[in-house]
PDB file of C-alpha atoms in Angstrom:
ATOM      1  CA  MET A   1      11.360  -7.872 -16.801  1.00  0.00           C
ATOM      2  CA  TYR A   2       8.829  -9.003 -14.201  1.00  0.00           C
ATOM      3  CA  ALA A   3       9.194 -10.747 -10.852  1.00  0.00           C
ATOM      4  CA  VAL A   4       7.004 -12.393  -8.224  1.00  0.00           C
ATOM      5  CA  VAL A   5       7.288 -12.230  -4.436  1.00  0.00           C
ATOM      6  CA  LEU A   6       7.763 -15.650  -2.836  1.00  0.00           C
ATOM      7  CA  HIS A   7       8.583 -14.374   0.661  1.00  0.00           C
ATOM      8  CA  SER A   8       5.919 -13.498   3.216  1.00  0.00           C
ATOM      9  CA  ILE A   9       6.845  -9.811   3.276  1.00  0.00           C
ATOM     10  CA  VAL A  10       9.509  -7.877   1.366  1.00  0.00           C
ATOM     11  CA  PRO A  11      10.579  -4.355   2.373  1.00  0.00           C
ATOM     12  CA  VAL A  12      10.701  -1.758  -0.397  1.00  0.00           C
ATOM     13  CA  ARG A  13      13.207   1.041   0.218  1.00  0.00           C
ATOM     14  CA  THR A  14      13.639   4.589  -1.057  1.00  0.00           C
ATOM     15  CA  GLU A  15      17.299   3.961  -1.951  1.00  0.00           C
ATOM     16  CA  PRO A  16      19.312   0.851  -2.904  1.00  0.00           C
ATOM     17  CA  ARG A  17      20.859   0.216   0.509  1.00  0.00           C
ATOM     18  CA  GLU A  18      19.865  -1.711   3.636  1.00  0.00           C
ATOM     19  CA  GLY A  19      19.772   1.349   5.862  1.00  0.00           C
ATOM     20  CA  ALA A  20      17.441   3.308   3.580  1.00  0.00           C
ATOM     21  CA  GLU A  21      13.924   4.250   4.630  1.00  0.00           C
ATOM     22  CA  GLN A  22      11.221   1.636   4.053  1.00  0.00           C
ATOM     23  CA  SER A  23       8.521   3.201   1.878  1.00  0.00           C
ATOM     24  CA  THR A  24       6.212   0.206   1.539  1.00  0.00           C
ATOM     25  CA  GLN A  25       6.160  -3.586   1.503  1.00  0.00           C
ATOM     26  CA  LEU A  26       5.395  -6.342  -0.975  1.00  0.00           C
ATOM     27  CA  LEU A  27       3.313  -9.314   0.140  1.00  0.00           C
ATOM     28  CA  PHE A  28       3.608 -12.926  -0.943  1.00  0.00           C
ATOM     29  CA  GLY A  29       2.355 -13.514  -4.462  1.00  0.00           C
ATOM     30  CA  GLU A  30       2.459  -9.899  -5.600  1.00  0.00           C
ATOM     31  CA  LEU A  31       3.858  -9.066  -9.013  1.00  0.00           C
ATOM     32  CA  CYS A  32       6.303  -6.292  -9.729  1.00  0.00           C
ATOM     33  CA  ARG A  33       8.046  -4.907 -12.767  1.00  0.00           C
ATOM     34  CA  ILE A  34      11.841  -4.618 -12.585  1.00  0.00           C
ATOM     35  CA  THR A  35      12.623  -1.195 -14.030  1.00  0.00           C
ATOM     36  CA  GLU A  36      16.344  -1.114 -13.235  1.00  0.00           C
ATOM     37  CA  SER A  37      18.941  -3.688 -12.260  1.00  0.00           C
ATOM     38  CA  LEU A  38      21.752  -2.612  -9.914  1.00  0.00           C
ATOM     39  CA  PRO A  39      24.430  -4.533  -7.996  1.00  0.00           C
ATOM     40  CA  ARG A  40      22.477  -6.432  -5.284  1.00  0.00           C
ATOM     41  CA  TRP A  41      19.320  -4.381  -5.877  1.00  0.00           C
ATOM     42  CA  TYR A  42      16.377  -4.104  -8.229  1.00  0.00           C
ATOM     43  CA  LYS A  43      14.325  -0.992  -8.716  1.00  0.00           C
ATOM     44  CA  ILE A  44      10.703  -2.158  -9.005  1.00  0.00           C
ATOM     45  CA  ARG A  45       7.165  -0.970  -9.535  1.00  0.00           C
ATOM     46  CA  ASN A  46       4.387  -2.900  -7.787  1.00  0.00           C
ATOM     47  CA  GLU A  47       1.850  -4.064 -10.357  1.00  0.00           C
ATOM     48  CA  ALA A  48      -1.019  -3.755  -7.844  1.00  0.00           C
ATOM     49  CA  ASP A  49      -0.606  -0.126  -6.774  1.00  0.00           C
ATOM     50  CA  SER A  50       2.240   1.244  -8.978  1.00  0.00           C
ATOM     51  CA  GLU A  51       4.397   2.077  -5.929  1.00  0.00           C
ATOM     52  CA  GLU A  52       8.100   2.207  -6.779  1.00  0.00           C
ATOM     53  CA  GLY A  53      11.258   1.563  -4.796  1.00  0.00           C
ATOM     54  CA  TYR A  54      14.245  -0.708  -4.309  1.00  0.00           C
ATOM     55  CA  VAL A  55      14.324  -4.336  -3.144  1.00  0.00           C
ATOM     56  CA  ASP A  56      17.169  -6.720  -2.382  1.00  0.00           C
ATOM     57  CA  TYR A  57      17.631  -8.828  -5.517  1.00  0.00           C
ATOM     58  CA  LYS A  58      17.479 -12.049  -3.421  1.00  0.00           C
ATOM     59  CA  MET A  59      13.962 -11.297  -2.193  1.00  0.00           C
ATOM     60  CA  ILE A  60      12.034 -11.402  -5.477  1.00  0.00           C
ATOM     61  CA  THR A  61      12.013 -14.030  -8.221  1.00  0.00           C
ATOM     62  CA  PRO A  62      12.330 -12.938 -11.879  1.00  0.00           C
ATOM     63  CA  MET A  63       9.901 -14.563 -14.310  1.00  0.00           C
ATOM     64  CA  SER A  64       9.924 -15.425 -17.986  1.00  0.00           C
ATOM     65  CA  ASP A  65       7.403 -13.668 -20.215  1.00  0.00           C
ATOM     66  CA  GLU A  66       5.369 -16.888 -20.380  1.00  0.00           C
ATOM     67  CA  GLU A  67       5.357 -17.299 -16.595  1.00  0.00           C
ATOM     68  CA  TYR A  68       4.353 -13.680 -16.157  1.00  0.00           C
ATOM     69  CA  ALA A  69       1.476 -13.889 -18.641  1.00  0.00           C
ATOM     70  CA  ALA A  70       0.024 -17.026 -17.051  1.00  0.00           C
ATOM     71  CA  TYR A  71       0.441 -15.832 -13.494  1.00  0.00           C
ATOM     72  CA  ALA A  72      -0.867 -12.309 -14.176  1.00  0.00           C
ATOM     73  CA  LYS A  73      -4.005 -13.887 -15.635  1.00  0.00           C
ATOM     74  CA  ALA A  74      -4.471 -16.078 -12.539  1.00  0.00           C
ATOM     75  CA  LEU A  75      -3.879 -13.116 -10.236  1.00  0.00           C
ATOM     76  CA  ALA A  76      -6.366 -10.924 -12.095  1.00  0.00           C
ATOM     77  CA  SER A  77      -9.154 -13.453 -11.544  1.00  0.00           C
ATOM     78  CA  ALA A  78      -8.222 -14.289  -7.944  1.00  0.00           C
ATOM     79  CA  THR A  79     -10.666 -13.271  -5.194  1.00  0.00           C
ATOM     80  CA  ALA A  80      -9.517 -15.373  -2.224  1.00  0.00           C
ATOM     81  CA  ARG A  81      -7.518 -13.572   0.466  1.00  0.00           C
ATOM     82  CA  VAL A  82      -6.130 -14.361   3.908  1.00  0.00           C
ATOM     83  CA  MET A  83      -8.717 -13.220   6.453  1.00  0.00           C
ATOM     84  CA  LEU A  84      -6.719 -13.590   9.674  1.00  0.00           C
ATOM     85  CA  PRO A  85      -3.858 -11.332  10.829  1.00  0.00           C
ATOM     86  CA  MET A  86      -1.465 -14.232  10.289  1.00  0.00           C
ATOM     87  CA  THR A  87      -1.760 -17.829   9.126  1.00  0.00           C
ATOM     88  CA  TYR A  88       0.455 -20.487   7.553  1.00  0.00           C
ATOM     89  CA  ALA A  89       0.547 -22.209   4.193  1.00  0.00           C
ATOM     90  CA  VAL A  90       2.374 -25.493   3.591  1.00  0.00           C
ATOM     91  CA  SER A  91       4.187 -26.185   0.323  1.00  0.00           C
ATOM     92  CA  GLU A  92       3.254 -29.466  -1.350  1.00  0.00           C
ATOM     93  CA  ASN A  93       6.781 -29.557  -2.841  1.00  0.00           C
ATOM     94  CA  ASN A  94       8.841 -29.715   0.343  1.00  0.00           C
ATOM     95  CA  GLN A  95       6.326 -29.474   3.236  1.00  0.00           C
ATOM     96  CA  GLN A  96       7.885 -26.234   4.448  1.00  0.00           C
ATOM     97  CA  THR A  97       5.615 -23.699   6.122  1.00  0.00           C
ATOM     98  CA  LEU A  98       5.164 -20.139   4.918  1.00  0.00           C
ATOM     99  CA  PRO A  99       3.634 -17.418   7.129  1.00  0.00           C
ATOM    100  CA  LEU A 100       1.069 -15.280   5.313  1.00  0.00           C
ATOM    101  CA  THR A 101      -0.359 -12.024   6.562  1.00  0.00           C
ATOM    102  CA  LEU A 102      -3.823 -10.435   6.331  1.00  0.00           C
ATOM    103  CA  ALA A 103      -5.161  -9.699   2.812  1.00  0.00           C
ATOM    104  CA  THR A 104      -2.545 -11.775   0.976  1.00  0.00           C
ATOM    105  CA  LEU A 105      -4.130 -12.707  -2.354  1.00  0.00           C
ATOM    106  CA  LEU A 106      -4.317 -16.440  -3.108  1.00  0.00           C
ATOM    107  CA  PRO A 107      -4.349 -17.268  -6.846  1.00  0.00           C
ATOM    108  CA  ASN A 108      -5.939 -20.474  -8.130  1.00  0.00           C
ATOM    109  CA  TYR A 109      -7.583 -21.060  -4.740  1.00  0.00           C
ATOM    110  CA  HIS A 110      -9.978 -23.955  -4.206  1.00  0.00           C
ATOM    111  CA  ASP A 111     -10.942 -25.831  -1.049  1.00  0.00           C
ATOM    112  CA  GLY A 112      -7.910 -25.030   1.088  1.00  0.00           C
ATOM    113  CA  GLN A 113      -5.329 -25.078  -1.707  1.00  0.00           C
ATOM    114  CA  PHE A 114      -3.791 -22.438  -3.946  1.00  0.00           C
ATOM    115  CA  GLU A 115      -1.049 -22.463  -6.570  1.00  0.00           C
ATOM    116  CA  VAL A 116       1.812 -20.135  -7.490  1.00  0.00           C
ATOM    117  CA  LEU A 117       4.041 -20.886 -10.494  1.00  0.00           C
ATOM    118  CA  GLY A 118       3.072 -24.543 -10.485  1.00  0.00           C
ATOM    119  CA  VAL A 119       3.680 -25.027  -6.747  1.00  0.00           C
ATOM    120  CA  SER A 120       0.623 -25.982  -4.696  1.00  0.00           C
ATOM    121  CA  PHE A 121       0.135 -24.839  -1.112  1.00  0.00           C
ATOM    122  CA  ARG A 122      -2.266 -26.049   1.564  1.00  0.00           C
ATOM    123  CA  ILE A 123      -3.922 -23.516   3.851  1.00  0.00           C
ATOM    124  CA  ASP A 124      -6.630 -23.679   6.518  1.00  0.00           C
ATOM    125  CA  ALA A 125      -9.841 -22.800   4.698  1.00  0.00           C
ATOM    126  CA  ALA A 126     -11.127 -21.123   7.860  1.00  0.00           C
ATOM    127  CA  ALA A 127      -8.378 -18.489   7.455  1.00  0.00           C
ATOM    128  CA  VAL A 128      -9.517 -17.562   3.937  1.00  0.00           C
ATOM    129  CA  VAL A 129     -12.298 -15.390   2.556  1.00  0.00           C
ATOM    130  CA  THR A 130     -13.100 -16.512  -0.979  1.00  0.00           C
ATOM    131  CA  GLN A 131     -14.690 -13.325  -2.305  1.00  0.00           C
ATOM    132  CA  ALA A 132     -14.980  -9.627  -1.488  1.00  0.00           C
ATOM    133  CA  LEU A 133     -16.743  -9.049   1.816  1.00  0.00           C
ATOM    134  CA  PRO A 134     -19.956  -7.006   1.982  1.00  0.00           C
ATOM    135  CA  MET A 135     -19.363  -3.579   3.537  1.00  0.00           C
ATOM    136  CA  ASN A 136     -21.427  -3.171   6.691  1.00  0.00           C
ATOM    137  CA  PRO A 137     -20.633  -2.189  10.307  1.00  0.00           C
ATOM    138  CA  ASN A 138     -20.496  -5.759  11.599  1.00  0.00           C
ATOM    139  CA  THR A 139     -18.208  -7.114   8.884  1.00  0.00           C
ATOM    140  CA  LEU A 140     -15.936  -4.086   9.082  1.00  0.00           C
ATOM    141  CA  MET A 141     -15.597  -4.505  12.852  1.00  0.00           C
ATOM    142  CA  GLN A 142     -14.889  -8.235  12.498  1.00  0.00           C
ATOM    143  CA  VAL A 143     -11.984  -7.470  10.156  1.00  0.00           C
ATOM    144  CA  THR A 144     -10.492  -4.484  11.957  1.00  0.00           C
ATOM    145  CA  ARG A 145     -10.734  -5.799  15.522  1.00  0.00           C
ATOM    146  CA  PHE A 146      -7.871  -8.188  14.783  1.00  0.00           C
ATOM    147  CA  LEU A 147      -5.660  -5.205  13.977  1.00  0.00           C
ATOM    148  CA  LEU A 148      -6.264  -3.175  17.123  1.00  0.00           C
ATOM    149  CA  ASN A 149      -2.984  -2.252  18.867  1.00  0.00           C
ATOM    150  CA  THR A 150      -0.869  -3.195  15.847  1.00  0.00           C
ATOM    151  CA  PRO A 151       2.139  -0.846  16.182  1.00  0.00           C
ATOM    152  CA  TYR A 152       2.790   1.954  13.722  1.00  0.00           C
ATOM    153  CA  LEU A 153       5.503   1.130  11.200  1.00  0.00           C
ATOM    154  CA  TRP A 154       6.406   3.549   8.412  1.00  0.00           C
ATOM    155  CA  GLY A 155       5.775   1.725   5.130  1.00  0.00           C
ATOM    156  CA  GLY A 156       4.154  -1.224   6.897  1.00  0.00           C
ATOM    157  CA  LYS A 157       1.175  -3.072   5.480  1.00  0.00           C
ATOM    158  CA  ASN A 158       0.984  -6.250   7.543  1.00  0.00           C
ATOM    159  CA  ALA A 159      -0.539  -7.228  10.862  1.00  0.00           C
ATOM    160  CA  LEU A 160       2.744  -6.822  12.773  1.00  0.00           C
ATOM    161  CA  GLY A 161       3.302  -3.228  11.648  1.00  0.00           C
ATOM    162  CA  LEU A 162       1.156  -0.738   9.734  1.00  0.00           C
ATOM    163  CA  ASP A 163       1.150   2.874   8.729  1.00  0.00           C
ATOM    164  CA  CYS A 164      -2.106   4.789   8.271  1.00  0.00           C
ATOM    165  CA  SER A 165      -2.499   4.194   4.527  1.00  0.00           C
ATOM    166  CA  GLY A 166      -1.197   0.634   4.855  1.00  0.00           C
ATOM    167  CA  LEU A 167      -4.133  -0.009   7.194  1.00  0.00           C
ATOM    168  CA  THR A 168      -6.681   1.401   4.757  1.00  0.00           C
ATOM    169  CA  GLN A 169      -5.165  -0.292   1.715  1.00  0.00           C
ATOM    170  CA  THR A 170      -5.041  -3.667   3.461  1.00  0.00           C
ATOM    171  CA  VAL A 171      -8.517  -3.538   4.997  1.00  0.00           C
ATOM    172  CA  MET A 172     -10.254  -2.184   1.902  1.00  0.00           C
ATOM    173  CA  SER A 173      -8.752  -4.920  -0.288  1.00  0.00           C
ATOM    174  CA  LEU A 174     -10.849  -7.427   1.673  1.00  0.00           C
ATOM    175  CA  PHE A 175     -13.919  -5.506   0.510  1.00  0.00           C
ATOM    176  CA  GLY A 176     -12.855  -5.644  -3.127  1.00  0.00           C
ATOM    177  CA  VAL A 177     -11.274  -2.178  -3.327  1.00  0.00           C
ATOM    178  CA  GLN A 178      -7.714  -1.770  -4.629  1.00  0.00           C
ATOM    179  CA  LEU A 179      -6.379   1.527  -3.321  1.00  0.00           C
ATOM    180  CA  PRO A 180      -3.142   3.340  -4.132  1.00  0.00           C
ATOM    181  CA  ARG A 181      -0.480   3.152  -1.454  1.00  0.00           C
ATOM    182  CA  ASN A 182      -0.451   6.643   0.101  1.00  0.00           C
ATOM    183  CA  ALA A 183      -3.112   8.818   1.735  1.00  0.00           C
ATOM    184  CA  SER A 184      -2.433  11.679  -0.691  1.00  0.00           C
ATOM    185  CA  GLN A 185      -3.284   9.288  -3.551  1.00  0.00           C
ATOM    186  CA  GLN A 186      -6.194   7.545  -1.837  1.00  0.00           C
ATOM    187  CA  VAL A 187      -8.030  10.850  -1.324  1.00  0.00           C
ATOM    188  CA  LYS A 188      -8.427  11.082  -5.097  1.00  0.00           C
ATOM    189  CA  CYS A 189     -10.386   7.800  -5.213  1.00  0.00           C
ATOM    190  CA  GLY A 190     -14.076   7.099  -4.668  1.00  0.00           C
ATOM    191  CA  ASP A 191     -16.890   9.616  -4.271  1.00  0.00           C
ATOM    192  CA  GLU A 192     -17.047  12.694  -2.077  1.00  0.00           C
ATOM    193  CA  VAL A 193     -19.186  12.678   1.067  1.00  0.00           C
ATOM    194  CA  LYS A 194     -19.750  16.289   2.024  1.00  0.00           C
ATOM    195  CA  HIS A 195     -20.677  15.939   5.695  1.00  0.00           C
ATOM    196  CA  LEU A 196     -19.865  13.498   8.477  1.00  0.00           C
ATOM    197  CA  LYS A 197     -23.582  13.113   9.246  1.00  0.00           C
ATOM    198  CA  ASP A 198     -24.031  11.654   5.746  1.00  0.00           C
ATOM    199  CA  SER A 199     -21.202   9.134   6.148  1.00  0.00           C
ATOM    200  CA  ARG A 200     -21.452   5.413   6.726  1.00  0.00           C
ATOM    201  CA  ALA A 201     -19.251   2.555   7.871  1.00  0.00           C
ATOM    202  CA  GLY A 202     -16.304   2.018   5.532  1.00  0.00           C
ATOM    203  CA  ASP A 203     -15.986   5.587   4.312  1.00  0.00           C
ATOM    204  CA  LEU A 204     -12.413   6.841   4.429  1.00  0.00           C
ATOM    205  CA  VAL A 205     -11.632  10.057   6.272  1.00  0.00           C
ATOM    206  CA  PHE A 206      -8.600  12.158   5.362  1.00  0.00           C
ATOM    207  CA  PHE A 207      -6.697  14.665   7.450  1.00  0.00           C
ATOM    208  CA  ASP A 208      -4.261  17.502   6.851  1.00  0.00           C
ATOM    209  CA  HIS A 209      -1.873  19.612   8.913  1.00  0.00           C
ATOM    210  CA  ALA A 210      -4.245  22.516   9.532  1.00  0.00           C
ATOM    211  CA  ASP A 211      -4.349  23.711  13.140  1.00  0.00           C
ATOM    212  CA  THR A 212      -6.911  21.509  14.900  1.00  0.00           C
ATOM    213  CA  ASN A 213      -6.840  23.762  17.961  1.00  0.00           C
ATOM    214  CA  CYS A 214      -7.637  27.048  16.239  1.00  0.00           C
ATOM    215  CA  ALA A 215     -10.310  29.265  17.762  1.00  0.00           C
ATOM    216  CA  ASP A 216     -12.862  28.681  15.002  1.00  0.00           C
ATOM    217  CA  THR A 217     -14.780  25.436  15.266  1.00  0.00           C
ATOM    218  CA  GLU A 218     -15.499  25.346  11.529  1.00  0.00           C
ATOM    219  CA  PRO A 219     -12.735  23.205   9.977  1.00  0.00           C
ATOM    220  CA  ASN A 220     -12.622  25.280   6.779  1.00  0.00           C
ATOM    221  CA  ASN A 221     -11.667  28.343   8.804  1.00  0.00           C
ATOM    222  CA  CYS A 222      -8.609  26.669  10.299  1.00  0.00           C
ATOM    223  CA  LYS A 223      -5.406  27.757   8.610  1.00  0.00           C
ATOM    224  CA  GLY A 224      -2.358  25.634   7.991  1.00  0.00           C
ATOM    225  CA  ASP A 225      -0.779  23.027   5.733  1.00  0.00           C
ATOM    226  CA  THR A 226      -3.590  21.456   3.705  1.00  0.00           C
ATOM    227  CA  ARG A 227      -1.616  18.525   2.312  1.00  0.00           C
ATOM    228  CA  ILE A 228      -3.250  15.192   3.112  1.00  0.00           C
ATOM    229  CA  THR A 229      -1.065  13.455   5.675  1.00  0.00           C
ATOM    230  CA  HIS A 230      -3.321  10.923   7.414  1.00  0.00           C
ATOM    231  CA  VAL A 231      -6.243   8.584   6.695  1.00  0.00           C
ATOM    232  CA  GLY A 232      -8.608   6.387   8.693  1.00  0.00           C
ATOM    233  CA  ILE A 233     -11.762   4.288   8.281  1.00  0.00           C
ATOM    234  CA  LEU A 234     -15.105   5.289   9.740  1.00  0.00           C
ATOM    235  CA  LEU A 235     -16.840   2.670  11.868  1.00  0.00           C
ATOM    236  CA  ASP A 236     -19.797   5.047  12.102  1.00  0.00           C
ATOM    237  CA  SER A 237     -20.291   8.817  12.054  1.00  0.00           C
ATOM    238  CA  GLU A 238     -18.709   9.174  15.515  1.00  0.00           C
ATOM    239  CA  ARG A 239     -15.852   6.648  15.526  1.00  0.00           C
ATOM    240  CA  VAL A 240     -12.798   6.161  13.366  1.00  0.00           C
ATOM    241  CA  ILE A 241     -10.201   3.396  13.328  1.00  0.00           C
ATOM    242  CA  HIS A 242      -6.772   4.618  12.300  1.00  0.00           C
ATOM    243  CA  CYS A 243      -3.080   4.000  12.871  1.00  0.00           C
ATOM    244  CA  SER A 244      -1.298   6.731  14.800  1.00  0.00           C
ATOM    245  CA  GLY A 245       1.261   5.253  17.155  1.00  0.00           C
ATOM    246  CA  ARG A 246      -0.809   2.088  16.986  1.00  0.00           C
ATOM    247  CA  VAL A 247      -4.111   0.989  15.467  1.00  0.00           C
ATOM    248  CA  LYS A 248      -6.898   2.373  17.654  1.00  0.00           C
ATOM    249  CA  ILE A 249     -10.487   3.553  17.675  1.00  0.00           C
ATOM    250  CA  GLU A 250     -11.109   7.205  18.548  1.00  0.00           C
ATOM    251  CA  SER A 251     -13.892   9.772  18.428  1.00  0.00           C
ATOM    252  CA  ILE A 252     -14.387  11.973  15.387  1.00  0.00           C
ATOM    253  CA  ASP A 253     -16.537  14.995  14.609  1.00  0.00           C
ATOM    254  CA  GLU A 254     -16.624  17.641  11.864  1.00  0.00           C
ATOM    255  CA  ARG A 255     -13.496  19.179  13.339  1.00  0.00           C
ATOM    256  CA  GLY A 256     -11.396  16.024  13.355  1.00  0.00           C
ATOM    257  CA  ILE A 257     -10.156  13.229  15.610  1.00  0.00           C
ATOM    258  CA  PHE A 258     -10.312  13.847  19.329  1.00  0.00           C
ATOM    259  CA  GLY A 259      -7.563  11.896  21.070  1.00  0.00           C
ATOM    260  CA  ALA A 260      -8.786  10.541  24.385  1.00  0.00           C
ATOM    261  CA  GLU A 261      -5.236  10.001  25.626  1.00  0.00           C
ATOM    262  CA  GLN A 262      -4.067  13.512  24.762  1.00  0.00           C
ATOM    263  CA  ARG A 263      -7.485  15.065  25.471  1.00  0.00           C
ATOM    264  CA  LEU A 264      -7.215  17.286  22.415  1.00  0.00           C
ATOM    265  CA  TYR A 265      -7.858  17.232  18.670  1.00  0.00           C
ATOM    266  CA  THR A 266      -4.975  15.429  17.012  1.00  0.00           C
ATOM    267  CA  HIS A 267      -6.002  15.384  13.330  1.00  0.00           C
ATOM    268  CA  HIS A 268      -7.885  17.988  11.286  1.00  0.00           C
ATOM    269  CA  LEU A 269     -10.656  16.536   9.081  1.00  0.00           C
ATOM    270  CA  ALA A 270     -10.139  17.503   5.429  1.00  0.00           C
ATOM    271  CA  ALA A 271     -12.202  15.092   3.330  1.00  0.00           C
ATOM    272  CA  ILE A 272     -14.517  12.088   3.379  1.00  0.00           C
ATOM    273  CA  ARG A 273     -14.527   9.635   0.469  1.00  0.00           C
ATOM    274  CA  ARG A 274     -16.766   6.616  -0.192  1.00  0.00           C
ATOM    275  CA  MET A 275     -15.008   3.664  -1.813  1.00  0.00           C
ATOM    276  CA  VAL A 276     -17.777   1.043  -1.592  1.00  0.00           C
TER     277      VAL A 276
END
């Protein structure tokens, strides 16, 4: 059985209870597959990134096979997304407003209107980008500057709360790249860039738990936990935007991220991947 999200944001939890950890979020219009039905909860898998978890049964809307087939087709061809951190859509059915967050996909969009399951919505066309953005330093900065100082939220992927991979997944979707949900999955995507000097704006940089303050300045000589635990987006070969505590821009070199506030290396550079 399939379902669609008709709320602005829906928390997805690791267990079927309100107090359980939030692992990710679903955005308005996203499709999910219901893999298990429990009292008051559904276990779901997000169709966009295959992330699984539990949602309150009241917060998603089950669909018939016919509704799913038609809507999945519309979603697959959709290219319009919300460009601003937050905007509002207005339902043509009841004139109620619906807040929508950055990168929300808008199916059947045309001239300030989109449609979900036969319901039309009006939206300010100035808040919408109708196709994937070109990746270049100026466009990347225009998108990410709106997110600066967004607080860190585990499992968050909206402009009021993000985690590191939520930031990269959300931003890269505006450039036509659908990434998996977590940094450890994202590092397997794209093409390898061997050296920071060969990088360009939009490349993703990945970090592990190796000791950033070891005596050797060569990152490969630093010992420690090499699991990927953090990700950011390069603005150029010397600056990275990432979410650690909040979304911020910091300096990066072959060793890793140098935190200006802490005045030390906070993240050990493990990999660079080009997605665009």
